[in-house]
Short mmCIF file of C-alpha atoms and ligand atoms in Angstrom, two decimals:
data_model
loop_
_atom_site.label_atom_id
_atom_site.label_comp_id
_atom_site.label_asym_id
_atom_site.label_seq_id
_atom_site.Cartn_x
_atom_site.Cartn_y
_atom_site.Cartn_z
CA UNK A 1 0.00 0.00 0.00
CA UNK A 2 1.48 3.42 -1.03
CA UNK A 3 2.40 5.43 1.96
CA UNK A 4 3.18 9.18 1.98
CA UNK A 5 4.42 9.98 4.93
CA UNK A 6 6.82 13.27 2.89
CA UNK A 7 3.01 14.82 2.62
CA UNK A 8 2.85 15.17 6.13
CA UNK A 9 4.03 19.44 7.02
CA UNK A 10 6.93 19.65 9.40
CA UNK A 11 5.96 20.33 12.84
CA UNK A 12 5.00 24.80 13.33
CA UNK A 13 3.53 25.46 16.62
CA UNK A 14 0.38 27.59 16.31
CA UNK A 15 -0.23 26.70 12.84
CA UNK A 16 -3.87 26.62 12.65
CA UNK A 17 -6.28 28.73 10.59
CA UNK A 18 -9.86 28.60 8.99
CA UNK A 19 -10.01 29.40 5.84
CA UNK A 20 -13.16 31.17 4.31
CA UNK A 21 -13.97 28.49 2.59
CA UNK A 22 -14.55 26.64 5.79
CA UNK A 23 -16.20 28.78 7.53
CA UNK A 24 -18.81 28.80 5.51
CA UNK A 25 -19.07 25.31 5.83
CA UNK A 26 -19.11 25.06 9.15
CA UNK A 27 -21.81 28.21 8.91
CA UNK A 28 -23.70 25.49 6.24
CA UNK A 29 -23.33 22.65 8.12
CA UNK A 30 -24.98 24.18 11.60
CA UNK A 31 -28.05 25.39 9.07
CA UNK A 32 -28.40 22.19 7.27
CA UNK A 33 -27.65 19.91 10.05
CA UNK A 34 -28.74 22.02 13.51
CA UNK A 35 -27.52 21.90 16.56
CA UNK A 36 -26.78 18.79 17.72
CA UNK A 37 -23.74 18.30 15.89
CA UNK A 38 -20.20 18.62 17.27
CA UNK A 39 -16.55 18.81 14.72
CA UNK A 40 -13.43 18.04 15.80
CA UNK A 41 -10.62 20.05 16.93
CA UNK A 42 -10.38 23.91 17.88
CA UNK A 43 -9.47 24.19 13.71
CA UNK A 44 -11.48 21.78 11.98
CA UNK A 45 -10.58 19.28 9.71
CA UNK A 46 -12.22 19.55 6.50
CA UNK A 47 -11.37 16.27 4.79
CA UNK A 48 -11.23 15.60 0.87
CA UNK A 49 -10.23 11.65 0.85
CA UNK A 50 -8.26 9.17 2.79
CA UNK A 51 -5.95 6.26 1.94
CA UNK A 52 -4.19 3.58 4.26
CA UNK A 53 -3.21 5.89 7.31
CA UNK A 54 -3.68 8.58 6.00
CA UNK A 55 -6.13 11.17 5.85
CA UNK A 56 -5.80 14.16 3.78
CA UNK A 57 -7.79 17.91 3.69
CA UNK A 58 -9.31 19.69 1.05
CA UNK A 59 -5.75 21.48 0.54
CA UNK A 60 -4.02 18.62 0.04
CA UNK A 61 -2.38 18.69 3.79
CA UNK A 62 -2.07 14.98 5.13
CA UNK A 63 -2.60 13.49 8.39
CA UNK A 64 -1.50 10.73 10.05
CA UNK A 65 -5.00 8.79 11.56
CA UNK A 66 -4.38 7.99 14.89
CA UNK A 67 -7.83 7.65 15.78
CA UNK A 68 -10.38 6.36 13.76
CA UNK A 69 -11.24 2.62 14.66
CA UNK A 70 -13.40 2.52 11.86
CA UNK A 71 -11.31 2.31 8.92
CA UNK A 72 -9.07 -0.13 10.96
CA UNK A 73 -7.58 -1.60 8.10
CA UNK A 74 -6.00 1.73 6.69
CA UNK A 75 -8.62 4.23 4.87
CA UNK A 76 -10.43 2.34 1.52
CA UNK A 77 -8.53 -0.75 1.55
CA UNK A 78 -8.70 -1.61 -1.28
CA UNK A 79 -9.97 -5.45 -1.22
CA UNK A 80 -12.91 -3.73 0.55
CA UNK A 81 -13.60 -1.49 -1.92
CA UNK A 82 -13.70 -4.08 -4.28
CA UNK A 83 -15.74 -6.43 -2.36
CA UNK A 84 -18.25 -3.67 -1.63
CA UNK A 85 -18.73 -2.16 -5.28
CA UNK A 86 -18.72 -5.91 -7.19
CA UNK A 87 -21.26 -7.27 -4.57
CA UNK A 88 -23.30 -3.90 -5.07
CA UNK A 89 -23.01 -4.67 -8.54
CA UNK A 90 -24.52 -8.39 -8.29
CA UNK A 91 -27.03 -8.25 -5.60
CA UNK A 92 -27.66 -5.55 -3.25
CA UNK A 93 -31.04 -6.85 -0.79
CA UNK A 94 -32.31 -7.86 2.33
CA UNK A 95 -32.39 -11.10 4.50
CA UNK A 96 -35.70 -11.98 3.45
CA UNK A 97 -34.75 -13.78 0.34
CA UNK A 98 -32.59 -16.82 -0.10
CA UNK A 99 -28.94 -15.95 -0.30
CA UNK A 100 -25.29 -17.34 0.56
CA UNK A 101 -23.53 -13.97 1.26
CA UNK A 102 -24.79 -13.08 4.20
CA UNK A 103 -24.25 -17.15 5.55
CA UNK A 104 -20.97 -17.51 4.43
CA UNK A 105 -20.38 -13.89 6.40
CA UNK A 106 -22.01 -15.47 9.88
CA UNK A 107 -19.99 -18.55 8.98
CA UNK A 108 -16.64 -16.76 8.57
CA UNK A 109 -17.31 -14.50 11.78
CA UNK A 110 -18.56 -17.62 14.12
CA UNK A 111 -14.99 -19.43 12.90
CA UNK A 112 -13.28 -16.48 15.08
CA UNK A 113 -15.87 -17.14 18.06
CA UNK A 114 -15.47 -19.86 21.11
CA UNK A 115 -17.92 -22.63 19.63
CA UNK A 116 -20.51 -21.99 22.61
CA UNK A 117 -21.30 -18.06 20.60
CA UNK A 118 -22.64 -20.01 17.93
CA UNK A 119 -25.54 -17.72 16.12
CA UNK A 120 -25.20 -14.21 15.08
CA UNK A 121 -27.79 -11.29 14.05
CA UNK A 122 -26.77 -8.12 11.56
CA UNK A 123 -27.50 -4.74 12.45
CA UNK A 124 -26.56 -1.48 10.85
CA UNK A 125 -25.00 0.38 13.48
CA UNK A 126 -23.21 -0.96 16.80
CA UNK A 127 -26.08 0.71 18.50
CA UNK A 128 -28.79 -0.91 17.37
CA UNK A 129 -26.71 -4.32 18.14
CA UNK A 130 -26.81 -3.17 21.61
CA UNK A 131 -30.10 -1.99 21.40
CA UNK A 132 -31.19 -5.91 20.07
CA UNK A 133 -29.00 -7.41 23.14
CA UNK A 134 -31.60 -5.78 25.18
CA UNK A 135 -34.39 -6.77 23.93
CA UNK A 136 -33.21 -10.01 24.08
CA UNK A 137 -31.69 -10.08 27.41
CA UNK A 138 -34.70 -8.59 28.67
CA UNK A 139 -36.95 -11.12 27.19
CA UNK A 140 -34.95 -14.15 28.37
CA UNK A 141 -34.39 -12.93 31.81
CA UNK A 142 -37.60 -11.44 32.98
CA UNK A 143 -35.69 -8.46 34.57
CA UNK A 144 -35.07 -5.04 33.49
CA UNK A 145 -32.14 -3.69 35.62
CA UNK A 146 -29.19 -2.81 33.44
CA UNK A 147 -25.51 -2.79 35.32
CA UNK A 148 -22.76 -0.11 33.04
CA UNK A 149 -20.13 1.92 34.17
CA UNK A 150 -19.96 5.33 35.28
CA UNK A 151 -18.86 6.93 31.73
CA UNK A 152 -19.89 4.03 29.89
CA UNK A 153 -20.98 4.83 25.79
CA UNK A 154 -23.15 2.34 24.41
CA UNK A 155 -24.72 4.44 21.35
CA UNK A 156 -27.68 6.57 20.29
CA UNK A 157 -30.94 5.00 20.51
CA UNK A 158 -33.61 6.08 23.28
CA UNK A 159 -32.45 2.62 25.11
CA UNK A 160 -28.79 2.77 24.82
CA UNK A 161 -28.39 6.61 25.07
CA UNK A 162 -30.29 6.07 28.32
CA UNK A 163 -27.12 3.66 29.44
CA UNK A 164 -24.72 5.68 28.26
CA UNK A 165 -23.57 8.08 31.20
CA UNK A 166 -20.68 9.48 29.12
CA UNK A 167 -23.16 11.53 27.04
CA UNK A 168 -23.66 13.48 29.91
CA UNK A 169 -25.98 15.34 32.35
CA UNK A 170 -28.07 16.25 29.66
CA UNK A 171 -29.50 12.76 28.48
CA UNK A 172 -31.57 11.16 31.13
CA UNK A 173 -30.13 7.73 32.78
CA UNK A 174 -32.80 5.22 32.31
CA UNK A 175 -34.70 4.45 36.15
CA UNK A 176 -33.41 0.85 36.11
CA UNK A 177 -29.85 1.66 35.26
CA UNK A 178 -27.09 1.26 37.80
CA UNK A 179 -23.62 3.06 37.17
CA UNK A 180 -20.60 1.38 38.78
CA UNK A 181 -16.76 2.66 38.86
CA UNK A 182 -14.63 1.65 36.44
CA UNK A 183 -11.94 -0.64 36.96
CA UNK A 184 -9.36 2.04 36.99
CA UNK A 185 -6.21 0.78 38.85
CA UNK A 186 -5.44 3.75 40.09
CA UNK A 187 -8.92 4.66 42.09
CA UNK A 188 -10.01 0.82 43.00
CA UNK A 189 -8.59 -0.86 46.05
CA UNK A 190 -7.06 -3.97 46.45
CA UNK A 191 -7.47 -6.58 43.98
CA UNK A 192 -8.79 -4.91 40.89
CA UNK A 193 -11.14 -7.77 39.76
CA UNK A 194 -12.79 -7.99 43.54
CA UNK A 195 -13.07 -4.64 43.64
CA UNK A 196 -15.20 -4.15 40.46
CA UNK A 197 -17.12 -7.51 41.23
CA UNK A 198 -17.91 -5.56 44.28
CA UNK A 199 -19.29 -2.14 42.51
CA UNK A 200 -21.11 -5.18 40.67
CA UNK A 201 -22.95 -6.31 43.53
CA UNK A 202 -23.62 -3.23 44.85
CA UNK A 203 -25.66 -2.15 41.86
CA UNK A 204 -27.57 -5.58 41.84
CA UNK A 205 -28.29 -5.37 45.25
CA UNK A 206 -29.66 -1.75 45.04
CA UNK A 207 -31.44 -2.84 41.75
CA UNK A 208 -33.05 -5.74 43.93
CA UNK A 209 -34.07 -3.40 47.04
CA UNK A 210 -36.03 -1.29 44.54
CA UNK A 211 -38.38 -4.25 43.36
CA UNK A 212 -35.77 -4.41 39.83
CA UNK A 213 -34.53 -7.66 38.56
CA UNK A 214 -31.30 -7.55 37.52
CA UNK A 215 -31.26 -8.33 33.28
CA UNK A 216 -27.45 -7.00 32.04
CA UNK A 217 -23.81 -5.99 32.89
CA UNK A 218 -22.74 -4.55 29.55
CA UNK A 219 -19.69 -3.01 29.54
CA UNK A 220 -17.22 -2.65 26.80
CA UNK A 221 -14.08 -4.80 27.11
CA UNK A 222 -11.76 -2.50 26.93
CA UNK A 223 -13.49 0.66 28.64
CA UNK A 224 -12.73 3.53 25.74
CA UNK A 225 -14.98 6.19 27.30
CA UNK A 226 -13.89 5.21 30.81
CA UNK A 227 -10.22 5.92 30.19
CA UNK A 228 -9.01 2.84 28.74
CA UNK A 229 -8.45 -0.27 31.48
CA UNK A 230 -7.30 -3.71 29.77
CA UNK A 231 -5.02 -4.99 32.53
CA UNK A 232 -4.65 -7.18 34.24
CA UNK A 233 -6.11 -10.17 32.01
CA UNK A 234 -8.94 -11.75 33.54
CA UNK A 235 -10.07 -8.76 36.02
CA UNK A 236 -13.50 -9.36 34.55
CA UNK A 237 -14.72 -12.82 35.57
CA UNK A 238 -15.63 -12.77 39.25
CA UNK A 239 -17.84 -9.32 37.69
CA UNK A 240 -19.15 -11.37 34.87
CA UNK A 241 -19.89 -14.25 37.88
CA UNK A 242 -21.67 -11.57 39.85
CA UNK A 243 -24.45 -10.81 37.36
CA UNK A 244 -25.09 -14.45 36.11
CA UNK A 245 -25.45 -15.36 40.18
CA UNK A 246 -28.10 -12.67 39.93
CA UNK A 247 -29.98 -14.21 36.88
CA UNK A 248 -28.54 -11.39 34.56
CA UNK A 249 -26.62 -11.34 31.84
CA UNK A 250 -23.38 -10.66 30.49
CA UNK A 251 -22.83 -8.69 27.21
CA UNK A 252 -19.52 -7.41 25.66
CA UNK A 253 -19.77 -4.36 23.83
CA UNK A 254 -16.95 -5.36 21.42
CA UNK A 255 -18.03 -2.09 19.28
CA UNK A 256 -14.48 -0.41 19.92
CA UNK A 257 -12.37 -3.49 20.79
CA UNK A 258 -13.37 -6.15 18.35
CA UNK A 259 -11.97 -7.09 15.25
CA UNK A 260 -8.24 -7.63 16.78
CA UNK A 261 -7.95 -3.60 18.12
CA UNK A 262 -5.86 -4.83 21.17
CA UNK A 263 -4.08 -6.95 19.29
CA UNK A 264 -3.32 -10.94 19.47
CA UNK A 265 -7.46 -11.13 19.76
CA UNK A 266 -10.04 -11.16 17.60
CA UNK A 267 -11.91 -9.39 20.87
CA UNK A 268 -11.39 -8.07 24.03
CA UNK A 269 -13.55 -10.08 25.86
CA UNK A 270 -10.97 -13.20 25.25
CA UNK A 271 -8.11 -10.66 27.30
CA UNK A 272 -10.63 -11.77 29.87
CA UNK A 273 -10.74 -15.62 29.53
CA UNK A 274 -14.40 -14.98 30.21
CA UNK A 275 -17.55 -16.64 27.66
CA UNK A 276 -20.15 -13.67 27.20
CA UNK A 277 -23.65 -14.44 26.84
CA UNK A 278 -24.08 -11.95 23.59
CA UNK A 279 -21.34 -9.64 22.00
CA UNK A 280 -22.17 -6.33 20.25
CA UNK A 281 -19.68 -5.71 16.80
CA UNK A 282 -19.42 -2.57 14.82
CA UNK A 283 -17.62 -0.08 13.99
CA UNK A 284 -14.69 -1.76 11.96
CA UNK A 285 -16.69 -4.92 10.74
CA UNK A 286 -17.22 -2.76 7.70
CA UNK A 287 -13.75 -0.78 7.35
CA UNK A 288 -16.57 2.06 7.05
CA UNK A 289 -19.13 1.04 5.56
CA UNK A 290 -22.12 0.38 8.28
CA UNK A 291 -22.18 -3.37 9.02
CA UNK A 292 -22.85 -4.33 12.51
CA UNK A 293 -23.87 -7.22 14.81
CA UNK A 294 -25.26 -9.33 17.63
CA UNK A 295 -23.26 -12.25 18.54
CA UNK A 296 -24.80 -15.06 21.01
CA UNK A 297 -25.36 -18.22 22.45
CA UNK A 298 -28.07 -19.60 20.90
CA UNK A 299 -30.05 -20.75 23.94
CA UNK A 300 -30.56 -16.77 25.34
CA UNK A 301 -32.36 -16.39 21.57
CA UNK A 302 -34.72 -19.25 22.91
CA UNK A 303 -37.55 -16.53 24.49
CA UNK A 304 -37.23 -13.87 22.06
CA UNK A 305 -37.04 -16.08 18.98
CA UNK A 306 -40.47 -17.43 20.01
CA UNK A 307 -41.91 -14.43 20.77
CA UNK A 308 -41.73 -12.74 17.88
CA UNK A 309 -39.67 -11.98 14.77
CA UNK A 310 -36.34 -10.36 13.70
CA UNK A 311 -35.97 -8.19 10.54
CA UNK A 312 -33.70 -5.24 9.60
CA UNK A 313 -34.05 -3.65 6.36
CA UNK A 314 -30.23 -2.80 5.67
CA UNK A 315 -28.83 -5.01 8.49
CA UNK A 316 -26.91 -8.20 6.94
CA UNK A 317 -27.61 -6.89 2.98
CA UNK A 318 -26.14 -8.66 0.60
CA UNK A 319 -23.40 -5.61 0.26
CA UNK A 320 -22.63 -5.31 4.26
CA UNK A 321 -21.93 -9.07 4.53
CA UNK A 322 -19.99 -9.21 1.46
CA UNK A 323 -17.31 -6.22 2.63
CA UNK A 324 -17.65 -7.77 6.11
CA UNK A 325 -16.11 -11.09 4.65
CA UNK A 326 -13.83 -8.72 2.97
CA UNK A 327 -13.07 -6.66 6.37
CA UNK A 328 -11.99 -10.52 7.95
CA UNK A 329 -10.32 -11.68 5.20
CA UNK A 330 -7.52 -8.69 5.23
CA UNK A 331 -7.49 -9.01 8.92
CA UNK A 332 -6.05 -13.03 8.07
CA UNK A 333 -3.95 -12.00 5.02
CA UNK A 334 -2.25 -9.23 6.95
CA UNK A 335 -1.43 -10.99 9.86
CA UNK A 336 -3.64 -7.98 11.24
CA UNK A 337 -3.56 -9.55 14.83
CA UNK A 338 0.28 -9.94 15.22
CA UNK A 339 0.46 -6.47 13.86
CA UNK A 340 -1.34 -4.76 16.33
CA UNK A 341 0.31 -6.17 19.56
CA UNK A 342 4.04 -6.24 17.58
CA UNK A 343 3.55 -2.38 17.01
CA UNK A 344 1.30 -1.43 19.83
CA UNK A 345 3.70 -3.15 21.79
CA UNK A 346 6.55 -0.66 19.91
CA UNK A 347 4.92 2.72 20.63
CA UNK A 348 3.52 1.65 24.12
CA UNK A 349 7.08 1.77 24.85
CA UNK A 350 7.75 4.95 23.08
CA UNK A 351 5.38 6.48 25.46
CA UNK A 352 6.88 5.26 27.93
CA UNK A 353 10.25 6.61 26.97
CA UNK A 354 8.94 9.78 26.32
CA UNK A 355 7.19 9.91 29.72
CA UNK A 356 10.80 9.55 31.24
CA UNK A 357 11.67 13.27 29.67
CA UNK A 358 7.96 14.77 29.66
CA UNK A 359 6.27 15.02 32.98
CA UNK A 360 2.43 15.75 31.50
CA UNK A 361 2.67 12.13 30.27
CA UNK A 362 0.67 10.43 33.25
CA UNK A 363 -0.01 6.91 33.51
CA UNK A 364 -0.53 4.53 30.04
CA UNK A 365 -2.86 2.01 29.56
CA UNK A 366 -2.29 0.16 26.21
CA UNK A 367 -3.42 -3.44 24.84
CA UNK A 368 -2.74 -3.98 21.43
CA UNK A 369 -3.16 -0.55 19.43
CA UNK A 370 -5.68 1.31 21.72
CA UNK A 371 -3.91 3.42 24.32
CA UNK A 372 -5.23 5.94 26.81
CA UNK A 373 -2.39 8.18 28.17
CA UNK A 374 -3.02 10.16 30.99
CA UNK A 375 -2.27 14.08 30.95
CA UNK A 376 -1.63 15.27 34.19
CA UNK A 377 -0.02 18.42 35.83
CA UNK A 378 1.78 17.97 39.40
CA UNK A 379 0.22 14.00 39.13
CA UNK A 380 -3.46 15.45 38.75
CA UNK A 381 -5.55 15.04 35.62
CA UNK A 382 -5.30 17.94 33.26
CA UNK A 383 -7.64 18.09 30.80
CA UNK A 384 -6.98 21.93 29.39
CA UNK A 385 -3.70 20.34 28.58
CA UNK A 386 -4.68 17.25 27.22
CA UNK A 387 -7.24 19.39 24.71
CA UNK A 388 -4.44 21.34 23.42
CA UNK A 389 -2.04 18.25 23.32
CA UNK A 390 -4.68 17.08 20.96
CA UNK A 391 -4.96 20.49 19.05
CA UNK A 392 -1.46 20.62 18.65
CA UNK A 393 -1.00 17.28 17.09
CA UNK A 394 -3.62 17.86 14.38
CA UNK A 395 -1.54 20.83 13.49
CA UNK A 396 1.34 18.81 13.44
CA UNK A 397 -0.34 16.37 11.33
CA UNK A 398 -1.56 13.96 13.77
CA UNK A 399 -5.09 12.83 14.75
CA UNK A 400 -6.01 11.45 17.92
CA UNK A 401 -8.52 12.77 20.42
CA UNK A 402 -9.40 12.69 24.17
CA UNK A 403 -11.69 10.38 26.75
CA UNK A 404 -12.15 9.72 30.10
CA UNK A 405 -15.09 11.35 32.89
CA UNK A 406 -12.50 14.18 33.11
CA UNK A 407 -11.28 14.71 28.91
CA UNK A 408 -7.44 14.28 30.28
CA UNK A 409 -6.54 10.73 28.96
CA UNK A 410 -5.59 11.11 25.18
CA UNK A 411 -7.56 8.00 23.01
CA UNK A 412 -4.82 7.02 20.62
CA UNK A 413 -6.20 4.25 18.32
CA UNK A 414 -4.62 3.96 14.98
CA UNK A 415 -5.07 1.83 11.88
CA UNK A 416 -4.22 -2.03 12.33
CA UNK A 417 -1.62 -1.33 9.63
CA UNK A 418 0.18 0.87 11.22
CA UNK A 419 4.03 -0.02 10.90
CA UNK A 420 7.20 1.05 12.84
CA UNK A 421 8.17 4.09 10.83
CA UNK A 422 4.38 5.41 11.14
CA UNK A 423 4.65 4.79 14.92
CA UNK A 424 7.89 5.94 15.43
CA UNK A 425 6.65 9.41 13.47
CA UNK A 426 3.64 10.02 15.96
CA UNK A 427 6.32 9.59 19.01
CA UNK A 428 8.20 12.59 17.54
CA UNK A 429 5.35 14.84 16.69
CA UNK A 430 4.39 14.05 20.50
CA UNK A 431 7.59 14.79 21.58
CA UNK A 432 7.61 18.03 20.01
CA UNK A 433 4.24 18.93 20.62
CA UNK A 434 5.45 18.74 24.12
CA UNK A 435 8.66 20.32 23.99
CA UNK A 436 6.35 23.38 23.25
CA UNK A 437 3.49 24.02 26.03
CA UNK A 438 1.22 26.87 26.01
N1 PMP B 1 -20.66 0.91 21.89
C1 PMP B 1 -19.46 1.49 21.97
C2 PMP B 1 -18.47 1.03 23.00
C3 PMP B 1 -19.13 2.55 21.10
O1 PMP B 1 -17.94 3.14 21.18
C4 PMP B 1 -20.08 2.96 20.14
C5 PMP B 1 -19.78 4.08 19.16
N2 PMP B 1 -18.87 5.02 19.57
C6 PMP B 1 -21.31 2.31 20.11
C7 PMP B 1 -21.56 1.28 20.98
C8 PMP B 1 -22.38 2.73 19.15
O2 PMP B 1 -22.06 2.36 17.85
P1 PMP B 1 -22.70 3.16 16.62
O3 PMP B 1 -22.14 4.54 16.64
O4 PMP B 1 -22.28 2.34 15.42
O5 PMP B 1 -24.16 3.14 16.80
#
C-alpha cells in the first residue's frame, strides 16, 4: 500500500487557521444539520479523501490517523472497496430472500468465536446491536435492571443513550440503570477484579431493594470512554460471575475493541478468559461502511425467537456481509492480529520513553493498538492540557482525540496497519508537541 508519509508538514507550533472556505461550511453545516452536531478540533478538519493511514484535507495537507477505529484496516482498503462495489453490482437486498452472502459472512465470523457463541444477528449500526442485546436479554431474563459503568458509551438509541452516562448530564439515565466505577487501577482498592465484582454487587443489590430484577452488565471490554483499562487479564470474571449469580446477563460491547484492536485477539472479551452471553460488533466490521452485529449463544435467543420476529431492512444486505467477509479476510492476510500487539507493543514503549523526559505524560494504559495516556499536571488530571495536546497534534499532522469522565486521557487508536516508521513518526510529533506548552 502506497504510503506518503513526505506529505505530512513539518511540525510549526500555532499553525492553525480557517479558511473562508470553511467557515462557511461550518456556517452550512450548523443550518443544514442544527444543533446537535459537534466537529473536531479547535481548527477543523475539512477532509477531501483518505488512503491507508492517512487522511488528507481539502488542501491537500495529510494526516496521520491515529484515531479512527473505523477504517481499521488503513482508509479504503482496497480489497474492501472491491468487495463492496462488485457485490453492489450483483445483488444488493435484504435477508428476506434466499442468499449465501450473508451465511458464508455469519460462517466466517462464528470461525473467530469460542464454539458456545454459535448464532449471530446483523445490524446497521453498533447501537442498534446493543439496542437488540436488550431486547433479548430482557426477554430471556424477565428483569429489566441494566448494570454499566460510570462513563460508559453504548450508542444513540432512546435505550442505549439512556445507558450511556458518558453523554452526559443532559441525556436522562434510564430508572433501572445502575452506574458502577470503572476498573481504573489507580482509584479501586485492592485486587482490581474484587473490587469491580464488588461495585457489581452493589448495583444488583440496590437494583433488587427497589423491586428491579437484575437483566445485564454490559460493559465494553476495553473501557474507551472510561479511560481505557485492559489490565490485568482476567479482572473481569468474578464481575461477569456476579451478574449471572443474579440471573442477569453478560454482554460485551466489542463495538471499539473487536476485530483484533488490542491486538493478538479477535476481541477483548478473550483478554478476559471470560464466555459472554451476547457480544455487540461494529464499527470496523465494515472498514466504514455500516455493518454491525449481535453475537450469542443460541439458547438466550430461545424466548425472544419465540416471541416474535427479527428483521432489519439494511442489516446483513447482501453488500454489508460481502465487505464484512472482505473486512476478515484482510485481517487473516495481513497478519492484522500480530500487527497490532508487535507495534502497539513498539509505541507503548515509546510512550513510555517519552514519559521519562515529559512530565504531562501520566499513567498509560495500552493493549494492542488502543492506548489511553493520561495528561496530568503535578500527578493530577489535566484536561486543558490534554485538549491542546490534541490540538497541537492535528496541526502537526496527527489525529487522535481525548476520553475519560474528566477529557485528560488522550484516546490514541490507529489503523491495524500501522508499521514502525508510522509509529515511530507520531512519538516525535508528540515529543515536540510537548517540547512546546502553552
Ligand atoms: N458501543 C461502543 C463502546 C461505542 O464506542 C459505540 C460508538 N462510539 C457504540 C456502541 C455505538 O455504535 P454506533 O455509533 O455504530 O451506533
Amino acid at each position: 500500500m502506497k504510503r506518503d508519509e513526505t506529505m505530512v508538514n513539518a511540525y510549526v507550533p500555532g499553525q492553525g487557521h480557517l479558511s473562508q472556505a470553511d467557515q462557511d461550511l461550518i456556517a452550512r453545516r450548523a443550518r443544514l444539520l442544527g444543533p446537535a452536531y459537534r466537529l473536531f478540533y479547535e481548527t477543523p478538519v475539512h477532509l477531501a479523501r483518505g488512503s491507508g493511514v492517512w487522511l488528507h484535507d481539502a488542501e491537500g495537507k495529510a494526516y496521520l490517523d491515529c484515531y479512527n477505529n473505523v477504517a481499521s484496516l488503513g482508509h479504503c482498503h482496497p480489497h474492501v472497496v472491491q468487495a463492496t462495489a462488485r457485490q453492489s453490482a450483483i445483488y444488493a437486498s435484504h435477508t428476506r430472500y434466499l442468499n449465501e452472502v450473508v451465511l458464508d459472512c455469519a460462517e466466517k465470523l462464528l470461525s473467530h468465536f469460542p464454539p458456545e457463541l454459535s448464532q449471530v444477528m446483523f445490524t446497521c449500526t453498533g447501537s442498534e446491536a446493543n439496542d437488540l442485546a436488550l431486547r433479548i436479554a430482557f426477554a430471556q431474563t424477565g428483569g429489566t435492571g441494566v448494570i454499566v459503568t460510570e462513563n460508559a458509551y453504548h450508542g444513540v438509541t432512546l435505550a442505549v443513550s439512556g445507558l450511556s452516562p458518558s453523554l452526559g448530564a443532559g441525556v436522562a439515565l434510564g430508572q433501572h440503570v445502575r452506574t458502577v466505577a470503572a476498573p481504573d487501577p489507580a482509584r479501586l482498592q485492592g485486587d482490581l477484579g474484587q473490587a469491580f465484582a464488588a461495585g457489581v454487587q452493589a448495583a444488583i443489590d440496590d437494583l433488587t431493594r427497589h423491586g428491579i430484577q437484575p437483566a445485564v452488565l454490559i460493559v465494553d471490554t476495553v473501557f474507551s470512554s472510561d479511560g481505557v483499562f485492559a489490565d490485568p487479564p482476567g479482572f473481569l470474571a468474578p464481575a461477569v460471575a456476579a451478574i449471572r449469580a443474579a440471573g442477569g446477563l453478560f454482554i460485551a460491547d466489542e463495538v471499539q475493541p473487536g476485530f483484533g484492536r488490542t491486538g493478538a485477539h479477535w476481541w477483548g472479551f478473550q483478554r478476559h478468559g471470560i464466555l459472554p452471553d451476547m457480544v455487540s460488533l461494529g464499527k470496523p466490521m465494515g472498514n466504514g461502511y455500516p455493518v454491525a452485529g449481535l453475537v450469542l449463544r443460541p439458547e438466550v435467543l430461545a424466548r425472544f425467537g419465540a416471541k416474535g420476529r427479527y428483521f432489519n431492512t439494511f442489516g446483513g444486505n447482501a453488500v454489508a456481509a460481502a465487505t464484512a467477509i472482505a473486512v476478515m479476510e484482510v485481517i487473516e492476510q495481513e497478519g492484522l492480529l500480530q500487527n497490532a500487539a508487535m507495534i502497539g507493543a513498539h509505541l507503548a514503549q515509546g510512550l513510555r520513553d517519552l514519559a521519562k523526559r515529559h512530565s504531562a505524560l501520566g499513567p498509560l494504559r495500552a493493549a494492542g493498538l488502543f492506548f489511553g495516556q493520561d495528561i496530568v499536571r503535578d500527578g493530577q488530571p489535566a484536561p486543558v492540557e490534554a485538549a491542546r495536546v490534541v490540538n497541537a497534534l492535528r496541526e502537526a499532522g496527527v489525529l487522535i482525540s481525548a476520553t475519560g469522565p474528566a477529557g485528560h486521557v488522550l484516546k490514541i487508536r490507529p489503523p491495524l496497519i500501522l508499521q514502525r516508521a508510522e509509529a515511530d513518526l507520531f512519538l516525535d510529533r508528540l515529543d515536540q508537541v510537548l517540547a512546546h506548552p502553552a
